[in-house]
PDB file of C-alpha atoms in Angstrom:
ATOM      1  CA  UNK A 239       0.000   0.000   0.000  1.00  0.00           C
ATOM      2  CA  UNK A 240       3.019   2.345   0.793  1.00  0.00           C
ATOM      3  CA  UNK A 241       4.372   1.690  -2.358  1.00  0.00           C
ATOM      4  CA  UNK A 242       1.024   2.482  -4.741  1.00  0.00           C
ATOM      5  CA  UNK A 243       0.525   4.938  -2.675  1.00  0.00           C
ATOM      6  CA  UNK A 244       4.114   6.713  -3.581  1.00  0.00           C
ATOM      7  CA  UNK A 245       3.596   5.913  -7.193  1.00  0.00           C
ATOM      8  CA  UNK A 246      -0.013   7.640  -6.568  1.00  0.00           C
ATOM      9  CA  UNK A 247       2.115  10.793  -4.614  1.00  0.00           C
ATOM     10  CA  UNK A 248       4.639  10.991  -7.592  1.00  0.00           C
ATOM     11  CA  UNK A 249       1.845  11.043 -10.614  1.00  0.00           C
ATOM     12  CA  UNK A 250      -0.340  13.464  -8.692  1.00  0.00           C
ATOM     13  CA  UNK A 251       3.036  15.587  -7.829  1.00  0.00           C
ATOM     14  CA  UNK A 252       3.632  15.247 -11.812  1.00  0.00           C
ATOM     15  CA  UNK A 253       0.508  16.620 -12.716  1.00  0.00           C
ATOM     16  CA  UNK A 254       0.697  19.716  -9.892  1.00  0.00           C
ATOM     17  CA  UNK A 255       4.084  20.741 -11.438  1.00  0.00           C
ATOM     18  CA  UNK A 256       2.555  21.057 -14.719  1.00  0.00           C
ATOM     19  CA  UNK A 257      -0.254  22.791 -13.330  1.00  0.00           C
ATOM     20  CA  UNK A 258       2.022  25.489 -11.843  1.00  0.00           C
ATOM     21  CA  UNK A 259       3.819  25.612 -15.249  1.00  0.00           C
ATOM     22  CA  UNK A 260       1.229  26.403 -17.403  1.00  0.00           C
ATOM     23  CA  UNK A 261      -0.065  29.038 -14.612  1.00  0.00           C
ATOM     24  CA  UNK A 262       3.466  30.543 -14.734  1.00  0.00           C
ATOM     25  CA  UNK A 263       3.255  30.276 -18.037  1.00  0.00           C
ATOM     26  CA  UNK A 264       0.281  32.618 -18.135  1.00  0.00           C
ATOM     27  CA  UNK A 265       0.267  36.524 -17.514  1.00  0.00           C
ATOM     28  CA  UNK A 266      -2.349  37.697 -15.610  1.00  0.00           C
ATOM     29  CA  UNK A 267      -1.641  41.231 -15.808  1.00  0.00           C
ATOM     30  CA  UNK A 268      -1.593  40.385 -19.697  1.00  0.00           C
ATOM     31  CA  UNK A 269      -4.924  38.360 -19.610  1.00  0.00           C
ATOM     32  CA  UNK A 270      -6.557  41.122 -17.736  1.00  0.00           C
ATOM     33  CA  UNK A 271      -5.093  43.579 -20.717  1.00  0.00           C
ATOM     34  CA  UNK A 272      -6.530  41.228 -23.099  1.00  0.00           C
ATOM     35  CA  UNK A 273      -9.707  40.958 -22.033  1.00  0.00           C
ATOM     36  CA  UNK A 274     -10.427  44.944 -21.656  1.00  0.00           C
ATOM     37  CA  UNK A 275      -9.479  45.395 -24.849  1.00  0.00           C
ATOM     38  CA  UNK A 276     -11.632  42.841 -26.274  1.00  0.00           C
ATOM     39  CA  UNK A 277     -14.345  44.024 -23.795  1.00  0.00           C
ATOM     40  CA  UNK A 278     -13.816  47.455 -25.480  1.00  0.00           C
ATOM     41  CA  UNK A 279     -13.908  46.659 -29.114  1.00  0.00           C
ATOM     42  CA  UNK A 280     -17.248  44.955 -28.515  1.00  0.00           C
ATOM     43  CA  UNK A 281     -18.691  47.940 -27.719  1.00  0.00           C
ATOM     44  CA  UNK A 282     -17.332  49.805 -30.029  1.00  0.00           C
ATOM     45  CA  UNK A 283     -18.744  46.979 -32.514  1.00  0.00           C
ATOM     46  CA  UNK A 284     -21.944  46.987 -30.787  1.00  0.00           C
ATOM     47  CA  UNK A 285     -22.103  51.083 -31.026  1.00  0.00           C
ATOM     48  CA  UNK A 286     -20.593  51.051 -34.176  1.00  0.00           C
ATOM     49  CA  UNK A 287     -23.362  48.011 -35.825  1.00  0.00           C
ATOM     50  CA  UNK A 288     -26.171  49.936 -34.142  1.00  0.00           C
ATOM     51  CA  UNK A 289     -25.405  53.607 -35.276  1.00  0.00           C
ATOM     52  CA  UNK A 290     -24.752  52.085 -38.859  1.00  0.00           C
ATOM     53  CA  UNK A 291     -27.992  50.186 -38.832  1.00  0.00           C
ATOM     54  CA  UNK A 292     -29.951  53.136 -37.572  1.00  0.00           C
ATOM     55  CA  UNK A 293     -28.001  55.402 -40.082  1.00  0.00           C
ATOM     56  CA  UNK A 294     -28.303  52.900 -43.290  1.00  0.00           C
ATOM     57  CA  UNK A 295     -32.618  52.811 -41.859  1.00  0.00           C
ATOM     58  CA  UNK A 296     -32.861  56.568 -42.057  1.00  0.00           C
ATOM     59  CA  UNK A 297     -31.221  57.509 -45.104  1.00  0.00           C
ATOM     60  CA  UNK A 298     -34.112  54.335 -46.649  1.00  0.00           C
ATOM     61  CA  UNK A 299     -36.547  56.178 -45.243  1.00  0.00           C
ATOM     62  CA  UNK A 300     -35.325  59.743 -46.624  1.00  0.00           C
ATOM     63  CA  UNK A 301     -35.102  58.172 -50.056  1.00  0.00           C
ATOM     64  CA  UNK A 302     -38.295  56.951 -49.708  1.00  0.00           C
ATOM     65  CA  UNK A 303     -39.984  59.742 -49.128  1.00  0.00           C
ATOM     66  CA  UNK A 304     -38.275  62.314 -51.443  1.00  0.00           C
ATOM     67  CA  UNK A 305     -39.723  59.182 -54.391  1.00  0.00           C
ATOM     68  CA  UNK A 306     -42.975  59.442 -52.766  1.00  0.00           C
ATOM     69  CA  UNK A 307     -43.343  62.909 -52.751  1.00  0.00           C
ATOM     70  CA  UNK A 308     -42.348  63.051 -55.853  1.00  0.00           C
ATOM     71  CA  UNK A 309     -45.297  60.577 -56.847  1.00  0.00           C
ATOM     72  CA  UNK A 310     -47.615  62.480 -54.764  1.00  0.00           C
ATOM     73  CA  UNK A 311     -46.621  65.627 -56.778  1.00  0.00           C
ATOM     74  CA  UNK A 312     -47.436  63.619 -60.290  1.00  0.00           C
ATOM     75  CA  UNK A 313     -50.466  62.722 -59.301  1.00  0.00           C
ATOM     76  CA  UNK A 314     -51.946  65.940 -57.916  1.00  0.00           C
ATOM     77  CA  UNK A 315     -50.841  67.953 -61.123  1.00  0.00           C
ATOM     78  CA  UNK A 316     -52.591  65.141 -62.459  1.00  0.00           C
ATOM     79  CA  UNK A 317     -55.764  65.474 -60.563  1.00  0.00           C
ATOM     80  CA  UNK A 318     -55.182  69.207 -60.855  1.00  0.00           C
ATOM     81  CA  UNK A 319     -55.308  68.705 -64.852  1.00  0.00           C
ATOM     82  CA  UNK A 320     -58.374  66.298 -65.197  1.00  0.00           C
ATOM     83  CA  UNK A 321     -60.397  68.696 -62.594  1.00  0.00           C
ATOM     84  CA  UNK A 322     -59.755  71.952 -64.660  1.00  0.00           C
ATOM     85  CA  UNK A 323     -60.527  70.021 -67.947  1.00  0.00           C
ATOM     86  CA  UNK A 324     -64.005  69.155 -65.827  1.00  0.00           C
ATOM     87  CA  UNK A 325     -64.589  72.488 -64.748  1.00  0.00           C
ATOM     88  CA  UNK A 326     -63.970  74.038 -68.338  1.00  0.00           C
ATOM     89  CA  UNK A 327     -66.537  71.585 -69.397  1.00  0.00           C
ATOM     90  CA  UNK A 328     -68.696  72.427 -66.987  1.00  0.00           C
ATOM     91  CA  UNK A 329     -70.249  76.131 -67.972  1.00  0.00           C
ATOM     92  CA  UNK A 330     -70.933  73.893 -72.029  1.00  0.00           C
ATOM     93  CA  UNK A 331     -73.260  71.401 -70.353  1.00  0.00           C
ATOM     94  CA  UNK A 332     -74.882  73.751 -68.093  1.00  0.00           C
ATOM     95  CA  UNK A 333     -75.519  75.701 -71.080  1.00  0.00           C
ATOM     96  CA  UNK A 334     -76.527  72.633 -73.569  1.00  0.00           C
ATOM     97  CA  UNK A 335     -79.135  71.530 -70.914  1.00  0.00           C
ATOM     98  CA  UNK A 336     -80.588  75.164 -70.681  1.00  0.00           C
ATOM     99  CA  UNK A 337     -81.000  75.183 -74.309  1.00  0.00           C
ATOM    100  CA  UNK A 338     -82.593  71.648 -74.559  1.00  0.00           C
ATOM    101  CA  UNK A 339     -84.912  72.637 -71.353  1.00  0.00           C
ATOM    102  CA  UNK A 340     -85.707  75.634 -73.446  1.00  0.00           C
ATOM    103  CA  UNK A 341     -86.711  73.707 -76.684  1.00  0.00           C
ATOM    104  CA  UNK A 342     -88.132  71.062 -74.846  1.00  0.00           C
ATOM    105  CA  UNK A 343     -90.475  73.579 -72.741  1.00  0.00           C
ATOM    106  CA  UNK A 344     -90.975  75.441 -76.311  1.00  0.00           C
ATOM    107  CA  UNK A 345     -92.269  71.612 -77.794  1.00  0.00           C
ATOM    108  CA  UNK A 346     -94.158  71.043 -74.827  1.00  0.00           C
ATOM    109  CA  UNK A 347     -96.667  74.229 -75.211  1.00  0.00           C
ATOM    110  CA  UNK A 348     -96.632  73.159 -78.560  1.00  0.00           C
ATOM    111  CA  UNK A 349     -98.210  69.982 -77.656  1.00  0.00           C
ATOM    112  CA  UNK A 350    -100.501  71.292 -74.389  1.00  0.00           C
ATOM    113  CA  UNK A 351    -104.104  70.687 -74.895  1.00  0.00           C
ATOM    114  CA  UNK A 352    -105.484  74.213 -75.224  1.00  0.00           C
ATOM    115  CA  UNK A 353    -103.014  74.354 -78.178  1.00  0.00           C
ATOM    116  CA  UNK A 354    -104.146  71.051 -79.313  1.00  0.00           C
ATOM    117  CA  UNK A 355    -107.804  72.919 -79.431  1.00  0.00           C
ATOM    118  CA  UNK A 356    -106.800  76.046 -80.939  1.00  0.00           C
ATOM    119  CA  UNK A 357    -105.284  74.146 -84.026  1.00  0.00           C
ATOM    120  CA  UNK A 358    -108.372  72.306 -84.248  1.00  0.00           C
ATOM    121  CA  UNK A 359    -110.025  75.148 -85.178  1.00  0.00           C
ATOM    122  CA  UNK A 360    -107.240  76.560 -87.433  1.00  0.00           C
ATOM    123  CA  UNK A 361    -108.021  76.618 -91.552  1.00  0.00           C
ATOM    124  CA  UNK A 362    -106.114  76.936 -94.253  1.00  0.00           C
ATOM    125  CA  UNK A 363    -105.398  80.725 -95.241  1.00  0.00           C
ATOM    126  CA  UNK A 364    -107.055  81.944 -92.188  1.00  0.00           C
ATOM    127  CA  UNK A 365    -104.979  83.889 -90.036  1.00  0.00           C
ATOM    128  CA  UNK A 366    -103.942  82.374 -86.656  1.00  0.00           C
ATOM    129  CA  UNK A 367    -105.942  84.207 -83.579  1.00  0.00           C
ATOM    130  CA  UNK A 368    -102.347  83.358 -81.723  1.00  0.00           C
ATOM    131  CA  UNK A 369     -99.727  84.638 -83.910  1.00  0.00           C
ATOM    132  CA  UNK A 370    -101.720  85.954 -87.285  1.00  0.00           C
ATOM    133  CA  UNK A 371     -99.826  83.367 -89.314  1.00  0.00           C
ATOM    134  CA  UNK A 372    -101.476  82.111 -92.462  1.00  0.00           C
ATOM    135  CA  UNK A 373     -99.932  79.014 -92.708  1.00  0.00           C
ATOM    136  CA  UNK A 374    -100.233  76.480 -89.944  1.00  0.00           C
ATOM    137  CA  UNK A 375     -97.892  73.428 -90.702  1.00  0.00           C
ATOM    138  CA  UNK A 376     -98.232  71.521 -87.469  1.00  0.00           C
ATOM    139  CA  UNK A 377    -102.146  71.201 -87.903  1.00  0.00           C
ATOM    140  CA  UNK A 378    -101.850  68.131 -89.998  1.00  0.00           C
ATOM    141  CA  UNK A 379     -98.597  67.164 -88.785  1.00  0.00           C
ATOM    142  CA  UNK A 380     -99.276  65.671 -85.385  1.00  0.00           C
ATOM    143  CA  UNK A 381     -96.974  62.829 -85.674  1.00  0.00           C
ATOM    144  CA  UNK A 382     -94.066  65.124 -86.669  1.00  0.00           C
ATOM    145  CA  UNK A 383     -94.162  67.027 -83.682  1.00  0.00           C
ATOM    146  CA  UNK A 384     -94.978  63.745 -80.898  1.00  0.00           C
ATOM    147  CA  UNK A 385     -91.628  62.692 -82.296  1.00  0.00           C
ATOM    148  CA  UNK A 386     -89.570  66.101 -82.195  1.00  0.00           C
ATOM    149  CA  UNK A 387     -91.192  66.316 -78.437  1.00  0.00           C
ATOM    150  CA  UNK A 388     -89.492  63.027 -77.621  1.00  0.00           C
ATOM    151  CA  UNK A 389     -86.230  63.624 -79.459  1.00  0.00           C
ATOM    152  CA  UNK A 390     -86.282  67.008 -77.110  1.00  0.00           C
ATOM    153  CA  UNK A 391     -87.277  64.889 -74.480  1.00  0.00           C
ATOM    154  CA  UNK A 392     -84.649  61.897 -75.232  1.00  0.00           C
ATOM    155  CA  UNK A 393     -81.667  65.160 -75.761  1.00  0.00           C
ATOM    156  CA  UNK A 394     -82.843  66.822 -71.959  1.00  0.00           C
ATOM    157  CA  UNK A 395     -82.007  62.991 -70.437  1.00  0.00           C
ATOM    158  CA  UNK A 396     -78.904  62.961 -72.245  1.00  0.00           C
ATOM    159  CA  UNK A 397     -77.502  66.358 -71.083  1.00  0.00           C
ATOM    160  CA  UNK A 398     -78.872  65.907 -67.472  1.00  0.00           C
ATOM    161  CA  UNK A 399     -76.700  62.937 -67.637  1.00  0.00           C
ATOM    162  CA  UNK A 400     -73.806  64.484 -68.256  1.00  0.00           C
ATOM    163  CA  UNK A 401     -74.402  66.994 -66.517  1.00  0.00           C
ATOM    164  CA  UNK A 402     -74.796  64.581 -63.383  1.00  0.00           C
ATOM    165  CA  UNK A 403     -71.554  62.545 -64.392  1.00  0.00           C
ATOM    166  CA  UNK A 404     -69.762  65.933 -64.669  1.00  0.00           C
ATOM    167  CA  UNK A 405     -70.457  67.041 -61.211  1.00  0.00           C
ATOM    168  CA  UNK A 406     -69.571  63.167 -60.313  1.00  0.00           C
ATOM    169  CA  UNK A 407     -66.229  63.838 -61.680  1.00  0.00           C
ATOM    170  CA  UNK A 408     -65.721  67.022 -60.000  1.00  0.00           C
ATOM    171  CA  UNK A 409     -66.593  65.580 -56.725  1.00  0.00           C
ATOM    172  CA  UNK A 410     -64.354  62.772 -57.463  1.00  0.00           C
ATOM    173  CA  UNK A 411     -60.907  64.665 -58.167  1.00  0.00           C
ATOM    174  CA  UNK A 412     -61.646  67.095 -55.855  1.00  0.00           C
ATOM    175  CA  UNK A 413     -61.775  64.266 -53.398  1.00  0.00           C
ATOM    176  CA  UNK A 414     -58.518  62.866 -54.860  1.00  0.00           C
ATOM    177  CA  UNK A 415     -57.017  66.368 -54.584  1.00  0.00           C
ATOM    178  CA  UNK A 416     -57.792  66.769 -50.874  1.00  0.00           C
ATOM    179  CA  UNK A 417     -56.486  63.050 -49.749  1.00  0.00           C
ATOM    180  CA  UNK A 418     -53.190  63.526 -51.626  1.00  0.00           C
ATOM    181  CA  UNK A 419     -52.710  67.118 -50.175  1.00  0.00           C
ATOM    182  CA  UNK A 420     -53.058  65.269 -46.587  1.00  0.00           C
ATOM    183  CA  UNK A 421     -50.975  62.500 -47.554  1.00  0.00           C
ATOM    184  CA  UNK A 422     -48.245  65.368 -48.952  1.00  0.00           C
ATOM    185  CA  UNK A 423     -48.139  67.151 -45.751  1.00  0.00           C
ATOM    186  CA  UNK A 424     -47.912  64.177 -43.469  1.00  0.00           C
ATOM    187  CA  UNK A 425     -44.810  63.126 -46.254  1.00  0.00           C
ATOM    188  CA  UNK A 426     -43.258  66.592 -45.965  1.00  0.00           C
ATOM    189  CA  UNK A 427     -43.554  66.589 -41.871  1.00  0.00           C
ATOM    190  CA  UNK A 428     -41.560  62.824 -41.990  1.00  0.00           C
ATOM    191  CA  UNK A 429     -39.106  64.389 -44.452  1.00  0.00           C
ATOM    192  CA  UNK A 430     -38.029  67.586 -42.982  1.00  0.00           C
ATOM    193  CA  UNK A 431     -37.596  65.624 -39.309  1.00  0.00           C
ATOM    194  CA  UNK A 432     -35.269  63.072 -41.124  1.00  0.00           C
ATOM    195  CA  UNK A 433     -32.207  65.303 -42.291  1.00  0.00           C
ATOM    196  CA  UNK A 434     -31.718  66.402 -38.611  1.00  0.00           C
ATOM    197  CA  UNK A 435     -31.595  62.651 -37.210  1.00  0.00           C
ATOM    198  CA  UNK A 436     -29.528  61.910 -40.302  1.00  0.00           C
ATOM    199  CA  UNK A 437     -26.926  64.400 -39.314  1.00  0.00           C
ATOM    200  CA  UNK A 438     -26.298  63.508 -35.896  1.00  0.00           C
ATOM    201  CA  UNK A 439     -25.978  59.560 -36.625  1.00  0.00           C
ATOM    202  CA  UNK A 440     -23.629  60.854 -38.907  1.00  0.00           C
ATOM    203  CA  UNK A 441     -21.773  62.452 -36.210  1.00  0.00           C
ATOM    204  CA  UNK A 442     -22.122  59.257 -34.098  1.00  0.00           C
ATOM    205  CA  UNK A 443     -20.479  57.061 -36.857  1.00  0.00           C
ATOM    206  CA  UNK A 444     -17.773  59.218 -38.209  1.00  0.00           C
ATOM    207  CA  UNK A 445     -15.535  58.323 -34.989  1.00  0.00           C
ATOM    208  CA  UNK A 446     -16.343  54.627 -36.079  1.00  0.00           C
ATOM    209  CA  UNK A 447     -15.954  55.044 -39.387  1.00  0.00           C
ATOM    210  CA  UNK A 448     -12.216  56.747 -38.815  1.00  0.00           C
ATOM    211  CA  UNK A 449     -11.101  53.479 -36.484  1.00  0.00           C
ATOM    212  CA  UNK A 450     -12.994  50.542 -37.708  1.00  0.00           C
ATOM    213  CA  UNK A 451     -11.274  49.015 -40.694  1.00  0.00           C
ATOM    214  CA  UNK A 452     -14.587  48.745 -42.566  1.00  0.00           C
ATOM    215  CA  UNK A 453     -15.262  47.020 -45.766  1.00  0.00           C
ATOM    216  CA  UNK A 454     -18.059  48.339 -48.587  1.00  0.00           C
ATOM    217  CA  UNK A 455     -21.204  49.193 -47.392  1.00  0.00           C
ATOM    218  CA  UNK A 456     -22.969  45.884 -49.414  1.00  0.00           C
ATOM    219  CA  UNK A 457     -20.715  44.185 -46.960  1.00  0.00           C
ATOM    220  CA  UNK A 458     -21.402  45.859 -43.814  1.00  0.00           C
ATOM    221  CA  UNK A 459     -23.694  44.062 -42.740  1.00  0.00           C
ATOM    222  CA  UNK A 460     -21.622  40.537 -42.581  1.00  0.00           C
ATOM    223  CA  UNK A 461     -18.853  42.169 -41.549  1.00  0.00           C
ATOM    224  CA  UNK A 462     -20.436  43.113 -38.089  1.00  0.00           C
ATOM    225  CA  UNK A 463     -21.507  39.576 -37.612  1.00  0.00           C
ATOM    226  CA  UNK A 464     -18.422  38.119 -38.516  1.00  0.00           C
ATOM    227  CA  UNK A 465     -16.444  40.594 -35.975  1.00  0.00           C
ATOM    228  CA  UNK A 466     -18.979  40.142 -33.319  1.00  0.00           C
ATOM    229  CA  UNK A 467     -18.538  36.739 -33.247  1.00  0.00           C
ATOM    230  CA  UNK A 468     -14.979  36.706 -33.399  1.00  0.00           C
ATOM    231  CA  UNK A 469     -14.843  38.725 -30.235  1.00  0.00           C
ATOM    232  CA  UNK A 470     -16.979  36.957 -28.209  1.00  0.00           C
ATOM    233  CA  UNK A 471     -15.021  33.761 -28.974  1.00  0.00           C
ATOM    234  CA  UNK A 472     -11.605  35.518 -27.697  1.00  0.00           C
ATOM    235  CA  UNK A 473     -13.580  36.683 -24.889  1.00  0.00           C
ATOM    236  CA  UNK A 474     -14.455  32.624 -24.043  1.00  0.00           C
ATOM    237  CA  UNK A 475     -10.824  31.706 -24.606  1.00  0.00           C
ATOM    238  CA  UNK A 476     -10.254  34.226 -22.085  1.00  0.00           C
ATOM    239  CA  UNK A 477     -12.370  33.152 -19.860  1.00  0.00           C
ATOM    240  CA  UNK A 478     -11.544  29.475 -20.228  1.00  0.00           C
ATOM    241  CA  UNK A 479      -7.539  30.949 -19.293  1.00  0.00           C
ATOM    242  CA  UNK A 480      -8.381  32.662 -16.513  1.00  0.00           C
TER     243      UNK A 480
END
């Protein structure tokens, strides 16, 4: 027993003089240098990956909205353009409708039953008790004037129609006019608070920007990950050291 347990005593005595080697062997002032500076340039990655991210996000969003202003402003000179082509049109169909009202109202008396009597009584090279006419055309020609009434009749529908589907219109763009005026204002409130935030993530990164050995900005991105990682594996060696 006194012998295995000297050969026990000698392996174990070994195994502590290695041990004491490899602590030797290690520089804890160094480890602790290490490891702050590893400490720091995750930060500084962390900082650096966040200000970039928030920067690369803003300047998006500025270019964004200068293309959807710019849309915005397309499509209300376009609105703009269709409404003043309705309201030009607008004064002609007014006036077409008066002037089928009028001839309508005109074929109507024409047609009313006292004037249905009075030509009743009309004859030929008598004078009219109306007008003093001698002629009376429309005495015989009943027919005639039943189907100029409803051709008057057929021309009022038509320009009320129009009429109708040019105030539609009007409604409608002015409508169009009004939302994309809103939506242009909210864009221009977003876009004038953007070059401000813009500038001072600028100022955040350009420190980073000077120190970091950074590759292309389509590369960024991966690049950040990459160096993350890489310091957060020293960091476990460290850690594993100590």
């Amino acid at each position: 027993a006194l012998a295995a347990a000297a050969l026990a005593l000698a392996a174990r005595d070994a195994e502590r003089r290695e041990a004491a080697g490899a602590v030797q062997a290690i520089d804890a002032r160094l480890l602790q240098e290490q490891r702050g500076q590893l400490e720091d340039h995750a930060r500084q990655l962390n900082t650096a990956e966040k200000t970039w991210t928030e920067l690369a996000r803003k300047q998006q969003e500025l270019a964004h909205g200068q293309a959807r202003a710019a849309q915005l402003s397309l499509a209300a000179q376009a609105e703009s353009a269709a409404l003043a082509m309705e309201e030009a049109r607008t004064a002609l169909l007014e006036a077409s409708l008066a002037q089928a009202e009028k001839s309508l109202t005109g074929a109507e008396a024409a047609c009313a039953a006292s004037v249905e009597q009075l030509r009743a009584t009309l004859q030929d090279d008598q004078p009219c008790p109306v007008c003093g006419a001698l002629e009376h055309p429309y005495t015989h020609a009943d027919d005639a004037l039943q189907a100029m009434l409803a051709s008057l009749q057929d021309d009022v529908l038509a320009c009320r129609t129009q009429v109708r589907g040019n105030l539609e219109q009007l409604a409608t763009h002015r409508a169009a006019l009004a939302a994309t005026a809103r939506e242009q204002a909210q864009t221009d409130a977003e876009l004038a608070s953007l070059p401000p935030a813009i500038a001072a993530l600028d100022a955040q990164w350009q420190p980073h920007a000077a120190t970091l050995q950074l590759p292309p900005e389509s590369q960024r991105a991966d690049w950040f990950t990459q160096q993350l990682a890489a310091t957060a594996s020293g960091l476990q060696a460290l850690a594993q050291q100590d």
